[in-house]
């Protein structure tokens, strides 16, 4: 979903809310239309877009000027919060879209944060460590009036990690001597005040979104009564039966970084739901084996090399049996569940009919276009949307930020258990609504719950006159 599609969905949901009798205790249709119209205006647009050019002195090649962004969408539910990505495809409208999605995601999961996002237009692989360190520090210098523990709290995202965040915290501390600094960023290393399990949290939450649906939620609901969304229900029933009757669910994972590799490992190790990870990919290659891949060996390789093995020789050395296919083939190999954990806009009008998976899990932000989402919905497939799926990271970020305030440390088990409990609560609210109506997509249902909350906060804060 691009920015325009996100804005159109906000508009659409706000129109539905304004038609709802009794919404916000407003009696007349006219009052509701006025209030919802104001909320629509506020939530479709961003509070602040800041663009700057970071100047980096290259080790061998003069000076580069690199576009960098921080977008603050809305803070009605708490301080602005959102990652910073280092990626060569970063654009202003992409960062704006991701900032809007952060506000919606935090509201959906009832976190006390608003939404923001940052981006730097670089391919980190083309820069030395020293240059990346300079870019990270300059980012903090350039955006210093706009970030801080009580205002806007960045975190890692695509192409950034705890090392880069530690550098940023170091710079923040230098710029603001004597001030508290640990809450200024989340996703720090554990030694530097980070939460244990932060790196794994998004991948674990992503995995839980479908595992919990097919296993726990389905089992609970199947004993109760008929749901209304019959196409998706049949899909779920078939997957549940496949696993119960000693078959294996086939899982394909696009992207093998922080999110994808952890989700793949969770699927590989799970004892509750029988699965085989048949395909994994990164930006270079897809590895495929219909009998299942040795995910732990691939993960160990990925940890050292920051990529998947991509030659027969590397696979032999690892003792991993796999066919080497093109990067894009991960989308079209036979699978039951496709976890999208790479970048935006992967399934769209041109390929939506060629993807055989039955459940689509958006670990990445915005990997499925609005048109493809609608098509998949109409064909009985289940699309679990990004704002529901990939919130594990921001939930743990919240715990990390809280940790910095109470100056106490949570154990890894406490953090992962808390994250899983919070996500499961939201899954239940969304799945219960989605399967018992036939009206709209699951993404629409998530937007509905989030926008209902945001509008209510805006109204109570007196912002909608
Ligand atoms: P990462 O940089 O660790 O890994 C990204 C993976 O995707 C790598 O394997 C890379 O090779 C692959 N990739 C990159 N471009 C690709 C392309 N064009 N085609 C196929 N594969 C490609 O990033 P990450 O932290 O795992 O994040 C992945 C996605 O999840 C992003 O969309 C990010 O915004 C989203 N996300 C991440 C977090 C988090 O906590 N890390 C939280 C929420 C959302």
GROMACS .gro file of N, CA and C in nm, residues 2-4 69 90-100:
model
   45
    2UNK      N    1   0.065   0.212  -0.094
    2UNK     CA    2   0.141   0.336  -0.093
    2UNK      C    3   0.066   0.444  -0.013
    3UNK      N    4   0.126   0.563  -0.006
    3UNK     CA    5   0.068   0.668   0.079
    3UNK      C    6  -0.076   0.701   0.038
    4UNK      N    7  -0.097   0.711  -0.094
    4UNK     CA    8  -0.232   0.749  -0.141
    4UNK      C    9  -0.334   0.642  -0.102
   69UNK      N   10   1.538   1.201   0.597
   69UNK     CA   11   1.404   1.246   0.636
   69UNK      C   12   1.370   1.207   0.779
   90UNK      N   13   1.461   0.487  -0.046
   90UNK     CA   14   1.386   0.577   0.043
   90UNK      C   15   1.341   0.702  -0.033
   91UNK      N   16   1.212   0.734  -0.019
   91UNK     CA   17   1.160   0.859  -0.075
   91UNK      C   18   1.075   0.927   0.033
   92UNK      N   19   1.047   1.054   0.009
   92UNK     CA   20   0.967   1.128   0.108
   92UNK      C   21   0.829   1.064   0.123
   93UNK      N   22   0.767   1.026   0.012
   93UNK     CA   23   0.630   0.975   0.025
   93UNK      C   24   0.629   0.839   0.092
   94UNK      N   25   0.735   0.760   0.071
   94UNK     CA   26   0.743   0.630   0.139
   94UNK      C   27   0.756   0.651   0.291
   95UNK      N   28   0.841   0.744   0.330
   95UNK     CA   29   0.861   0.767   0.475
   95UNK      C   30   0.732   0.822   0.536
   96UNK      N   31   0.662   0.906   0.461
   96UNK     CA   32   0.537   0.961   0.511
   96UNK      C   33   0.434   0.848   0.530
   97UNK      N   34   0.425   0.761   0.432
   97UNK     CA   35   0.331   0.648   0.442
   97UNK      C   36   0.364   0.564   0.566
   98UNK      N   37   0.493   0.536   0.585
   98UNK     CA   38   0.532   0.451   0.698
   98UNK      C   39   0.506   0.521   0.832
   99UNK      N   40   0.517   0.653   0.834
   99UNK     CA   41   0.487   0.727   0.958
   99UNK      C   42   0.337   0.717   0.990
  100UNK      N   43   0.253   0.728   0.886
  100UNK     CA   44   0.108   0.715   0.909
  100UNK      C   45   0.078   0.575   0.963
   0.00000   0.00000   0.00000
